[in-house]
Structures are given as structure tokens and as C-alpha cells.
């Protein structure tokens, strides 16, 4: 087996593993919402009920696409920075959705939730920019490695 | 150092710790940490005028009587007649009926006072602020109340007008729903105000003595203002409730219902409004309910508070009470 083939397998496993982790987090979010609802006296929160969409659409789906179509992770410059930044953003948005749900159900709110929203979207955007820059370099032939 | 986060899991561990700390702080800030607030405007002496019984009947109009409303040495008059479900003296009459309706136990207090000065509010620990809480019983006892119910639990939110004893503490309108608040003026009359269309300071200047912000209004101008679809936030239809209404000058109805138990389902807002309407209330307003709902009379909790799975009282920010 060639070195590039081994690398390809490794990268496929990386994307696949990340996708599966995001799927597991999505399922956890759904289960958490259902269990929380048992103690909420019928009070519900759309924010909590829909928080699974962040890891599902923001995590599992993109990494499914990367798994299927993207170049190897170590072919894209600054991949690790993108990976950390983007995942951190999705995590911040998911946690914000969870906290907002808890507060809505309790009938209160927090002035600090906006910090999670801003940080989350900034990190997601920064991660996407980093990845697109890496892709640009990859396809323009420079193939700079992080 | 430059590549410290390039190794797998290092960033994840670091970020997880940061997130855990942030979440802990936000939860503590929202639910636990006491944050004492201060009045936005110190009340002028004239703003603290309340008509006493004799003053109400005189032709000279309101007379400043600040001390009559603040930290009075409360005591029950010697001629008070107190039974298990009633109280009567020269100035305050309370009768509490227990009613079984809608598969729920309702506690209906019919209250008549001789002056607005006997209808009062109090903060938990005597202090305005977020997460400053006491049970309705503790607040009632520390204020020597005769009768008390939970208030609007203003300290659980950062919005909603807070005016107590003529002092403005918070002027942020309730952004959700109809933004309805209940105003008690210096004569003890209840009215409904729309916070989104009102200025809190202007309310104080126009004679607002207390403003409680929860809602919605149940009855206004003698008409029921809720329907079967009206609900507080995203709560289910039947809940423990606390509400207050007015029949005529200085004549009030307070209803607290049980709920969330096998014995009592709880009331919808429409059912609650109908109870006030049937008793002739021209104005009625829903206060904080659920686990907060508590009616306290003569040293005892009258209803069965539904605080989670226990039947203990929930600590809240404030009470509405009757006393000297």
C-alpha cells in the first residue's frame, strides 16, 4: 500500500469520526431535551428542542461532505486551526441554545448569552474563512501545509 | 508554545474547561448570585403619600404619612377576631373560602380594607435585587403580615417595571407578550398599564404606588381579556396560579390555586379570569404562578405549593400582603 493511500484512509477516518461524534452529540441533545421536558411541567423551549440542529447541520453534515468530497486534511493549510476554530464555534452556539432553553423554561434570561452567540458565529466564520483559504491554496497549487 | 494547540485534544481540553467555567458562571449569575440593586430615583416625600382611613374621608385630600407605610411596628389590634379562615378588625376583613372546581382546589380570599395603607408589598430580606429570595412565609412573618401571597418574582428577570411604595427600582419594559403590568395607586385602586407604551417614572409621578409586572391581565374594565389560548410564556394550560382582582374601592379578591398534583390539575388563565369575573371584579391580574404560588394566612400556608416534586415553598423575590 502506498503512502498516499494510507494517508487517504487516515483522513477519511478523521472526517468520518468527526461526523459520527457530531451525530452522537445531536442525539444527546435530543435525548437531553426529552428528559428535561419530563421535569418542566409541560413548559417547553424551541431553543432547547432545536439545539440539536447545530451539531447536526453545522457539524455532521459538513463533515459528511468533507468525508466524501474534500481533499486530505493535511493537504489543506491551517487545517488544524480551522478544525479547532470551527468546532469551537459550533460548541459555543450549541451551549448557548441549551442555556437559552433552560432560561426560557425557567422564565428568566441572561445578558451573557449574547457573548456565546457572538463568539460562536465569529469562530465559525473564522474557521470557514481559514478552510476556504486553505482550499484556495490547495487548488491553486501551492499546497502549503500547516 | 506556538504549536501547543496543534496536538489533538489539547485545544479541545482547554476549550472545554473555558466553556465549563463560562457556563457555570452564567448559571450562577442567573440563578444563585445575589445582586443588590438600588432605586433608580429616590422617592420624594410627596411620592410617599398614602391616604389613611380618616384622610380618605376628609375633604382636605391626601396628607403625607410616610411613616404609616414604612416599617411600621406591626401588630394585630386587640379587637381582632381571628378564625381558621377569617380575620376581622376595624380596618381589615379577610375571608378565605376553599373551592373545588375544574378538578382543582382554589383558595379565594375576599378582602376589605378601610385604607390603601394596609395593602402592602415587601422585598425578600427587605432588599431589592436579583436572586435575593425568601419564602412567602418568611417574608410575611418578618413583615408581621396578616395575609400574604407571592408577588411577581421580579428578581428572576432583568425586565419589567418594579415600583414599590412609590419608589422606582426598574424601568425596563417587559418586551414579551402584551407587556401588561398591574398598577396599584395611592388610593389602592388596581389598573392595568402597558409597559411598552408607558414610562415608569411618569407612572410614579402620576401616583403609582406599586407596579407588579407578570401578567397577563385577566379582567380589565369588567371584561375578561384572556382566552383559552392565552398562556404565560410557553407554559402548559393548567398550572398553580396566584392572582389579585378588585371589586370596588378597597375591596379585593385574591385567588391562589393548587396544581401539578394528583389532587389538583391547576387552572388555565381563562378559568382563573372567569372566577374573578363571576365575583364581580372589574380588574384582575395574574401574578407569578407555578411553584411560586403561595397563600399565607395567620401564620400558616393555606394552599399546597407545587415546588418541583416537593410540597415546600419556593423562595421568591417579593410578596403582596395585608398588615399594619
Short mmCIF file of C-alpha atoms in Angstrom, two decimals:
data_model
loop_
_atom_site.label_atom_id
_atom_site.label_comp_id
_atom_site.label_asym_id
_atom_site.label_seq_id
_atom_site.Cartn_x
_atom_site.Cartn_y
_atom_site.Cartn_z
CA UNK A 1 0.00 0.00 0.00
CA UNK A 2 1.35 3.38 -0.97
CA UNK A 3 1.94 6.20 1.50
CA UNK A 4 -0.70 8.38 -0.14
CA UNK A 5 -3.26 5.59 0.11
CA UNK A 6 -2.53 5.16 3.83
CA UNK A 7 -2.85 8.92 4.28
CA UNK A 8 -6.13 8.89 2.41
CA UNK A 9 -7.51 6.18 4.69
CA UNK A 10 -6.36 8.11 7.73
CA UNK A 11 -8.06 11.29 6.54
CA UNK A 12 -11.28 9.50 5.68
CA UNK A 13 -11.33 8.07 9.17
CA UNK A 14 -10.74 11.51 10.63
CA UNK A 15 -13.68 13.11 8.80
CA UNK A 16 -15.86 10.09 9.43
CA UNK A 17 -15.02 10.03 13.11
CA UNK A 18 -15.74 13.75 13.47
CA UNK A 19 -19.05 13.28 11.67
CA UNK A 20 -20.01 10.42 13.98
CA UNK A 21 -19.09 12.44 17.07
CA UNK A 22 -21.34 15.24 15.84
CA UNK A 23 -24.14 12.75 15.20
CA UNK A 24 -23.74 11.41 18.72
CA UNK A 25 -23.87 14.96 20.10
CA UNK A 26 -27.04 15.60 18.08
CA UNK A 27 -28.67 12.51 19.55
CA UNK A 28 -27.55 13.55 23.03
CA UNK A 29 -29.15 16.97 22.51
CA UNK A 30 -32.45 15.37 21.53
CA UNK A 31 -32.39 12.98 24.48
CA UNK A 32 -31.42 15.78 26.87
CA UNK A 33 -34.35 17.88 25.65
CA UNK A 34 -36.78 15.00 26.14
CA UNK A 35 -35.53 14.23 29.64
CA UNK A 36 -35.54 17.91 30.60
CA UNK A 37 -39.12 18.18 29.37
CA UNK A 38 -40.15 15.49 31.88
CA UNK A 39 -39.29 17.90 34.70
CA UNK A 40 -40.51 21.07 33.03
CA UNK A 41 -44.21 20.80 33.91
CA UNK A 42 -45.10 20.99 30.25
CA UNK A 43 -43.10 24.14 29.65
CA UNK A 44 -41.03 23.85 26.50
CA UNK A 45 -38.44 25.87 24.70
CA UNK A 46 -37.87 25.88 20.98
CA UNK A 47 -34.30 26.89 21.65
CA UNK A 48 -33.67 23.69 23.57
CA UNK A 49 -35.76 21.49 21.31
CA UNK A 50 -33.87 22.66 18.22
CA UNK A 51 -30.37 22.84 19.66
CA UNK A 52 -29.54 19.51 18.02
CA UNK A 53 -29.56 21.31 14.67
CA UNK A 54 -26.24 23.00 15.44
CA UNK A 55 -24.24 19.77 15.72
CA UNK A 56 -26.33 18.09 13.03
CA UNK A 57 -26.38 20.74 10.32
CA UNK A 58 -23.31 22.60 11.48
CA UNK A 59 -21.21 19.58 12.31
CA UNK A 60 -22.30 16.19 11.00
CA UNK A 61 -23.43 17.44 7.59
CA UNK A 62 -20.31 19.48 6.75
CA UNK A 63 -18.00 16.67 7.83
CA UNK A 64 -20.05 14.19 5.81
CA UNK A 65 -19.39 16.40 2.80
CA UNK A 66 -15.71 16.71 3.70
CA UNK A 67 -15.51 12.95 4.10
CA UNK A 68 -16.97 12.43 0.67
CA UNK A 69 -15.53 15.27 -1.35
CA UNK A 70 -12.75 17.20 0.40
CA UNK A 71 -9.06 16.79 -0.11
CA UNK A 72 -7.00 15.14 2.59
CA UNK A 73 -6.87 17.14 5.77
CA UNK A 74 -3.09 17.53 5.73
CA UNK A 75 -3.29 18.79 2.16
CA UNK A 76 -5.09 21.90 3.33
CA UNK A 77 -3.02 24.52 5.05
CA UNK A 78 -4.01 25.56 8.56
CA UNK A 79 -6.47 22.67 8.71
CA UNK A 80 -5.93 22.14 12.44
CA UNK A 81 -6.62 25.82 13.12
CA UNK A 82 -9.78 25.63 11.04
CA UNK A 83 -10.82 22.42 12.76
CA UNK A 84 -10.39 23.83 16.26
CA UNK A 85 -11.95 27.17 15.41
CA UNK A 86 -14.99 25.82 13.60
CA UNK A 87 -15.76 23.12 16.16
CA UNK A 88 -15.39 25.60 19.00
CA UNK A 89 -17.88 27.88 17.29
CA UNK A 90 -20.44 25.12 16.89
CA UNK A 91 -19.91 24.16 20.53
CA UNK A 92 -20.48 27.74 21.70
CA UNK A 93 -23.68 28.03 19.66
CA UNK A 94 -24.99 24.69 20.92
CA UNK A 95 -24.27 25.60 24.53
CA UNK A 96 -25.95 28.97 24.03
CA UNK A 97 -29.03 27.22 22.68
CA UNK A 98 -29.04 24.89 25.67
CA UNK A 99 -28.68 27.69 28.20
CA UNK A 100 -31.30 29.79 26.46
CA UNK A 101 -33.66 26.82 26.63
CA UNK A 102 -33.02 26.35 30.33
CA UNK A 103 -33.66 30.03 30.97
CA UNK A 104 -36.78 30.16 28.82
CA UNK A 105 -38.26 27.18 30.62
CA UNK A 106 -37.42 28.73 33.97
CA UNK A 107 -38.91 32.05 32.84
CA UNK A 108 -35.76 34.09 33.02
CA UNK A 109 -32.92 35.25 30.81
CA UNK A 110 -29.25 36.13 30.95
CA UNK A 111 -27.47 39.12 29.49
CA UNK A 112 -24.39 36.99 28.91
CA UNK A 113 -25.90 34.67 26.29
CA UNK A 114 -25.12 37.17 23.56
CA UNK A 115 -21.43 36.56 24.27
CA UNK A 116 -21.85 32.91 23.33
CA UNK A 117 -23.71 33.88 20.17
CA UNK A 118 -21.12 36.39 19.03
CA UNK A 119 -18.12 34.20 19.91
CA UNK A 120 -19.77 31.18 18.30
CA UNK A 121 -20.52 32.83 14.97
CA UNK A 122 -17.17 34.61 14.87
CA UNK A 123 -15.34 31.31 15.38
CA UNK A 124 -17.50 29.54 12.80
CA UNK A 125 -16.91 32.32 10.30
CA UNK A 126 -13.19 32.43 11.05
CA UNK A 127 -12.96 28.66 10.67
CA UNK A 128 -14.75 28.74 7.33
CA UNK A 129 -12.52 31.54 6.06
CA UNK A 130 -9.44 29.61 7.12
CA UNK A 131 -10.63 26.47 5.41
CA UNK A 132 -11.59 28.27 2.21
CA UNK A 133 -8.20 29.94 2.16
CA UNK A 134 -6.59 26.54 2.59
CA UNK A 135 -8.68 25.12 -0.22
CA UNK A 136 -7.77 28.04 -2.45
CA UNK A 137 -4.09 27.41 -1.84
CA UNK A 138 -4.59 23.71 -2.41
CA UNK A 139 -6.34 24.17 -5.74
CA UNK A 140 -4.06 27.00 -6.81
CA UNK A 141 -1.21 24.55 -6.46
CA UNK A 142 0.67 25.94 -3.54
CA UNK A 143 -0.49 23.16 -1.21
CA UNK A 144 1.06 24.80 1.79
CA UNK A 145 0.95 22.61 4.81
CA UNK A 146 0.08 23.93 8.18
CA UNK B 1 4.33 27.32 22.64
CA UNK B 2 3.30 28.28 19.11
CA UNK B 3 2.22 24.78 18.27
CA UNK B 4 0.77 23.86 21.64
CA UNK B 5 -2.77 23.50 20.27
CA UNK B 6 -1.77 21.60 17.15
CA UNK B 7 -1.70 18.34 19.06
CA UNK B 8 -5.07 16.63 19.03
CA UNK B 9 -7.27 17.11 22.12
CA UNK B 10 -5.16 19.86 23.69
CA UNK B 11 -7.36 22.60 22.29
CA UNK B 12 -10.46 20.52 23.00
CA UNK B 13 -9.48 20.10 26.63
CA UNK B 14 -8.56 23.76 27.03
CA UNK B 15 -11.75 24.97 25.33
CA UNK B 16 -13.92 22.56 27.30
CA UNK B 17 -12.55 23.97 30.52
CA UNK B 18 -13.21 27.52 29.34
CA UNK B 19 -16.77 26.61 28.31
CA UNK B 20 -17.43 24.82 31.59
CA UNK B 21 -16.27 27.86 33.51
CA UNK B 22 -18.38 30.18 31.35
CA UNK B 23 -21.50 28.02 31.69
CA UNK B 24 -21.03 27.75 35.45
CA UNK B 25 -20.68 31.50 35.75
CA UNK B 26 -23.79 32.20 33.64
CA UNK B 27 -25.88 29.70 35.59
CA UNK B 28 -24.65 31.04 38.93
CA UNK B 29 -25.27 34.61 37.81
CA UNK B 30 -28.78 33.77 36.67
CA UNK B 31 -29.93 31.54 39.48
CA UNK B 32 -27.72 31.93 42.52
CA UNK B 33 -25.56 35.02 42.92
CA UNK B 34 -27.36 37.75 44.85
CA UNK B 35 -27.08 41.15 43.19
CA UNK B 36 -28.38 44.00 45.26
CA UNK B 37 -29.95 46.83 43.31
CA UNK B 38 -30.73 50.40 44.17
CA UNK B 39 -33.71 52.60 43.43
CA UNK B 40 -33.43 54.50 40.17
CA UNK B 41 -34.89 57.58 41.76
CA UNK B 42 -35.17 58.23 45.44
CA UNK B 43 -38.77 58.83 46.26
CA UNK B 44 -39.72 62.31 47.17
CA UNK B 45 -41.73 62.80 50.28
CA UNK B 46 -44.78 63.67 48.25
CA UNK B 47 -44.49 60.44 46.34
CA UNK B 48 -44.94 58.53 49.53
CA UNK B 49 -48.29 59.96 50.34
CA UNK B 50 -50.95 57.43 51.02
CA UNK B 51 -54.41 58.23 52.15
CA UNK B 52 -55.23 56.82 55.51
CA UNK B 53 -58.75 56.00 56.50
CA UNK B 54 -59.51 59.31 58.12
CA UNK B 55 -57.70 61.20 55.39
CA UNK B 56 -59.67 59.46 52.69
CA UNK B 57 -62.86 60.58 54.30
CA UNK B 58 -61.75 64.12 54.88
CA UNK B 59 -62.19 66.86 52.38
CA UNK B 60 -58.66 68.07 52.78
CA UNK B 61 -57.28 65.38 50.50
CA UNK B 62 -54.15 63.33 50.89
CA UNK B 63 -51.78 64.11 53.67
CA UNK B 64 -48.19 62.98 53.83
CA UNK B 65 -47.98 59.94 56.00
CA UNK B 66 -44.69 58.35 55.18
CA UNK B 67 -44.17 56.58 58.43
CA UNK B 68 -47.53 54.91 58.18
CA UNK B 69 -46.37 52.87 55.24
CA UNK B 70 -42.78 52.05 56.03
CA UNK B 71 -41.62 49.60 58.60
CA UNK B 72 -44.47 50.11 60.91
CA UNK B 73 -44.38 48.27 64.15
CA UNK B 74 -46.96 45.81 63.01
CA UNK B 75 -49.30 44.36 65.46
CA UNK B 76 -52.72 42.87 65.38
CA UNK B 77 -55.31 45.05 67.10
CA UNK B 78 -56.67 43.73 70.36
CA UNK B 79 -60.18 43.63 68.98
CA UNK B 80 -59.26 41.43 66.02
CA UNK B 81 -61.43 38.37 65.59
CA UNK B 82 -59.42 35.57 64.04
CA UNK B 83 -60.68 32.17 62.96
CA UNK B 84 -59.10 29.45 60.87
CA UNK B 85 -60.22 31.10 57.64
CA UNK B 86 -61.10 34.64 58.53
CA UNK B 87 -59.81 37.80 60.11
CA UNK B 88 -61.68 40.88 61.14
CA UNK B 89 -60.81 44.08 62.89
CA UNK B 90 -61.77 47.70 62.42
CA UNK B 91 -59.65 48.12 59.31
CA UNK B 92 -59.09 44.75 57.69
CA UNK B 93 -61.53 41.98 56.89
CA UNK B 94 -60.39 38.75 55.26
CA UNK B 95 -62.43 35.67 54.48
CA UNK B 96 -60.85 32.68 52.80
CA UNK B 97 -63.04 30.14 51.04
CA UNK B 98 -61.80 26.85 49.71
CA UNK B 99 -63.48 25.97 46.44
CA UNK B 100 -63.27 22.75 44.45
CA UNK B 101 -63.64 23.44 40.75
CA UNK B 102 -62.03 22.43 37.46
CA UNK B 103 -60.57 19.37 39.21
CA UNK B 104 -58.57 21.84 41.26
CA UNK B 105 -58.63 23.32 44.73
CA UNK B 106 -58.94 27.10 44.75
CA UNK B 107 -58.36 29.35 47.72
CA UNK B 108 -60.37 32.52 47.39
CA UNK B 109 -59.71 35.40 49.74
CA UNK B 110 -62.26 38.19 49.96
CA UNK B 111 -60.53 41.24 51.36
CA UNK B 112 -61.94 44.54 52.51
CA UNK B 113 -59.73 47.23 53.98
CA UNK B 114 -60.53 50.68 55.26
CA UNK B 115 -57.46 52.27 53.71
CA UNK B 116 -54.94 51.61 50.96
CA UNK B 117 -52.17 51.72 53.54
CA UNK B 118 -52.97 48.17 54.62
CA UNK B 119 -52.36 46.70 51.18
CA UNK B 120 -48.58 46.42 51.02
CA UNK B 121 -45.67 44.80 49.26
CA UNK B 122 -42.31 43.65 50.57
CA UNK B 123 -39.00 42.54 49.14
CA UNK B 124 -37.23 39.39 50.24
CA UNK B 125 -34.79 40.26 53.01
CA UNK B 126 -36.08 43.81 52.69
CA UNK B 127 -33.76 44.33 49.76
CA UNK B 128 -34.28 44.95 46.07
CA UNK B 129 -32.12 42.89 43.73
CA UNK B 130 -31.68 39.82 41.61
CA UNK B 131 -31.65 36.39 43.26
CA UNK B 132 -32.47 37.85 46.65
CA UNK B 133 -35.09 35.38 47.77
CA UNK B 134 -37.13 34.22 50.72
CA UNK B 135 -40.20 32.09 51.08
CA UNK B 136 -43.53 33.86 51.19
CA UNK B 137 -43.90 32.65 54.79
CA UNK B 138 -40.59 34.12 55.90
CA UNK B 139 -41.33 37.44 54.26
CA UNK B 140 -44.84 37.50 55.71
CA UNK B 141 -43.57 36.78 59.20
CA UNK B 142 -40.74 39.27 59.05
CA UNK B 143 -43.22 41.94 57.97
CA UNK B 144 -45.82 40.96 60.57
CA UNK B 145 -48.32 40.30 57.83
CA UNK B 146 -51.82 39.06 58.47
CA UNK B 147 -52.26 37.71 54.96
CA UNK B 148 -49.74 37.37 52.13
CA UNK B 149 -49.32 36.00 48.64
CA UNK B 150 -46.29 35.74 46.40
CA UNK B 151 -45.69 38.73 44.13
CA UNK B 152 -44.30 38.94 40.61
CA UNK B 153 -40.85 37.42 41.31
CA UNK B 154 -39.28 40.44 39.64
CA UNK B 155 -35.78 39.32 40.69
CA UNK B 156 -35.82 36.39 38.31
CA UNK B 157 -35.83 38.67 35.30
CA UNK B 158 -33.98 41.75 34.12
CA UNK B 159 -37.09 43.38 32.68
CA UNK B 160 -40.49 44.51 33.82
CA UNK B 161 -41.28 47.64 35.79
CA UNK B 162 -40.59 47.48 39.51
CA UNK B 163 -42.23 50.20 41.56
CA UNK B 164 -42.74 49.64 45.25
CA UNK B 165 -44.14 52.08 47.77
CA UNK B 166 -43.79 54.87 45.25
CA UNK B 167 -40.13 54.16 44.53
CA UNK B 168 -38.96 53.27 41.03
CA UNK B 169 -36.47 50.39 41.03
CA UNK B 170 -36.58 49.24 37.42
CA UNK B 171 -37.89 50.96 34.31
CA UNK B 172 -37.14 48.29 31.68
CA UNK B 173 -40.43 47.36 29.99
CA UNK B 174 -41.39 43.73 29.62
CA UNK B 175 -40.60 43.07 25.95
CA UNK B 176 -42.64 39.89 25.67
CA UNK B 177 -46.32 39.38 25.12
CA UNK B 178 -48.63 42.25 25.84
CA UNK B 179 -46.28 43.87 28.35
CA UNK B 180 -49.12 44.31 30.78
CA UNK B 181 -48.37 45.34 34.34
CA UNK B 182 -50.62 45.97 37.30
CA UNK B 183 -50.55 49.33 39.00
CA UNK B 184 -51.85 49.98 42.49
CA UNK B 185 -52.31 53.67 43.04
CA UNK B 186 -52.20 55.59 46.28
CA UNK B 187 -55.91 55.05 46.79
CA UNK B 188 -55.49 51.30 46.48
CA UNK B 189 -57.12 51.05 43.07
CA UNK B 190 -55.85 48.44 40.66
CA UNK B 191 -55.37 49.20 36.99
CA UNK B 192 -53.63 47.65 34.02
CA UNK B 193 -50.84 49.53 32.26
CA UNK B 194 -48.95 48.65 29.12
CA UNK B 195 -45.25 48.82 29.93
CA UNK B 196 -44.26 49.05 26.30
CA UNK B 197 -46.30 52.22 25.95
CA UNK B 198 -45.60 53.69 29.36
CA UNK B 199 -42.81 55.49 31.11
CA UNK B 200 -42.15 54.10 34.57
CA UNK B 201 -41.18 57.46 36.05
CA UNK B 202 -44.31 59.01 34.60
CA UNK B 203 -46.35 56.33 36.35
CA UNK B 204 -44.68 57.19 39.66
CA UNK B 205 -45.32 60.86 39.04
CA UNK B 206 -48.97 60.14 38.26
CA UNK B 207 -49.47 58.32 41.54
CA UNK B 208 -48.40 54.72 41.03
CA UNK B 209 -47.68 53.26 44.45
CA UNK B 210 -46.97 49.69 43.41
CA UNK B 211 -46.41 48.22 39.96
CA UNK B 212 -46.15 44.46 39.59
CA UNK B 213 -45.04 43.01 36.31
CA UNK B 214 -46.01 39.48 35.39
CA UNK B 215 -49.37 39.14 33.74
CA UNK B 216 -51.31 38.87 31.71
CA UNK B 217 -54.27 40.96 32.77
CA UNK B 218 -57.21 38.65 33.36
CA UNK B 219 -60.02 41.16 33.61
CA UNK B 220 -59.95 44.80 32.61
CA UNK B 221 -62.82 47.28 32.62
CA UNK B 222 -65.06 44.44 33.72
CA UNK B 223 -64.28 42.27 30.71
CA UNK B 224 -62.26 39.09 30.50
CA UNK B 225 -59.11 39.81 28.50
CA UNK B 226 -57.74 36.29 28.01
CA UNK B 227 -58.95 33.33 26.00
CA UNK B 228 -58.33 29.60 26.06
CA UNK B 229 -55.10 30.02 24.12
CA UNK B 230 -53.55 32.65 26.39
CA UNK B 231 -50.65 31.40 28.45
CA UNK B 232 -47.65 32.69 30.36
CA UNK B 233 -44.65 32.15 28.14
CA UNK B 234 -44.63 28.58 26.93
CA UNK B 235 -46.27 27.01 29.95
CA UNK B 236 -48.88 24.32 29.71
CA UNK B 237 -52.53 25.20 30.02
CA UNK B 238 -53.17 24.23 33.64
CA UNK B 239 -50.98 25.49 36.43
CA UNK B 240 -50.95 26.61 40.02
CA UNK B 241 -51.88 30.29 39.92
CA UNK B 242 -51.79 33.41 42.00
CA UNK B 243 -53.88 36.41 41.02
CA UNK B 244 -55.45 39.50 42.51
CA UNK B 245 -58.51 41.45 41.48
CA UNK B 246 -60.61 44.35 42.62
CA UNK B 247 -64.38 44.51 43.01
CA UNK B 248 -64.77 48.06 44.28
CA UNK B 249 -62.65 50.62 46.13
CA UNK B 250 -60.61 48.83 48.82
CA UNK B 251 -62.43 45.56 48.14
CA UNK B 252 -60.24 42.86 46.62
CA UNK B 253 -60.32 39.22 45.65
CA UNK B 254 -57.19 37.07 45.77
CA UNK B 255 -57.22 33.61 44.25
CA UNK B 256 -54.49 31.01 44.64
CA UNK B 257 -54.98 27.63 43.03
CA UNK B 258 -53.20 24.36 43.57
CA UNK B 259 -51.90 22.44 40.58
CA UNK B 260 -49.38 19.99 39.19
CA UNK B 261 -50.50 17.38 41.71
CA UNK B 262 -52.67 14.31 41.52
CA UNK B 263 -55.30 16.14 43.59
CA UNK B 264 -55.31 19.36 41.58
CA UNK B 265 -54.72 19.84 37.88
CA UNK B 266 -54.40 23.60 38.04
CA UNK B 267 -56.22 26.38 36.25
CA UNK B 268 -55.99 27.87 32.81
CA UNK B 269 -55.80 31.65 32.64
CA UNK B 270 -59.30 31.74 31.19
CA UNK B 271 -60.70 29.70 34.07
CA UNK B 272 -58.93 31.99 36.50
CA UNK B 273 -60.31 35.07 34.76
CA UNK B 274 -63.81 33.61 34.88
CA UNK B 275 -63.51 33.16 38.64
CA UNK B 276 -62.72 36.84 39.07
CA UNK B 277 -65.40 37.91 36.65
CA UNK B 278 -68.04 35.80 38.41
CA UNK B 279 -67.14 37.53 41.67
CA UNK B 280 -67.68 40.96 40.16
CA UNK B 281 -64.08 42.06 39.70
CA UNK B 282 -63.58 44.89 37.27
CA UNK B 283 -59.82 44.37 37.23
CA UNK B 284 -57.79 41.21 37.81
CA UNK B 285 -54.15 40.40 37.17
CA UNK B 286 -52.13 37.21 37.09
CA UNK B 287 -49.06 37.14 39.32
CA UNK B 288 -46.22 34.64 39.35
CA UNK B 289 -47.59 31.11 39.48
CA UNK B 290 -46.35 27.57 39.24
CA UNK B 291 -44.11 26.61 42.13
CA UNK B 292 -44.20 30.18 43.38
CA UNK B 293 -47.93 30.21 44.13
CA UNK B 294 -48.38 30.58 47.86
CA UNK B 295 -51.14 31.95 50.07
CA UNK B 296 -50.20 32.58 53.68
CA UNK B 297 -52.68 33.49 56.37
CA UNK B 298 -52.29 33.98 60.08
CA UNK B 299 -49.04 32.05 60.40
CA UNK B 300 -49.85 29.19 58.04
CA UNK B 301 -49.58 28.34 54.36
CA UNK B 302 -53.11 27.87 53.09
CA UNK B 303 -52.52 26.21 49.73
CA UNK B 304 -50.33 23.30 48.65
CA UNK B 305 -47.34 24.87 46.90
CA UNK B 306 -46.06 22.85 43.97
CA UNK B 307 -42.36 23.49 44.06
CA UNK B 308 -40.97 20.79 41.86
CA UNK B 309 -41.55 17.39 43.39
CA UNK B 310 -41.75 18.54 46.95
CA UNK B 311 -44.56 20.44 48.52
CA UNK B 312 -42.29 23.02 50.02
CA UNK B 313 -42.47 26.69 49.23
CA UNK B 314 -40.33 28.22 46.55
CA UNK B 315 -38.25 31.19 47.58
CA UNK B 316 -39.31 34.28 45.67
CA UNK B 317 -38.40 37.94 45.42
CA UNK B 318 -41.44 39.64 46.87
CA UNK B 319 -44.88 39.41 48.40
CA UNK B 320 -48.13 41.32 48.41
CA UNK B 321 -49.55 41.40 51.88
CA UNK B 322 -52.00 42.90 54.31
CA UNK B 323 -50.85 44.20 57.62
CA UNK B 324 -50.26 47.13 59.87
#
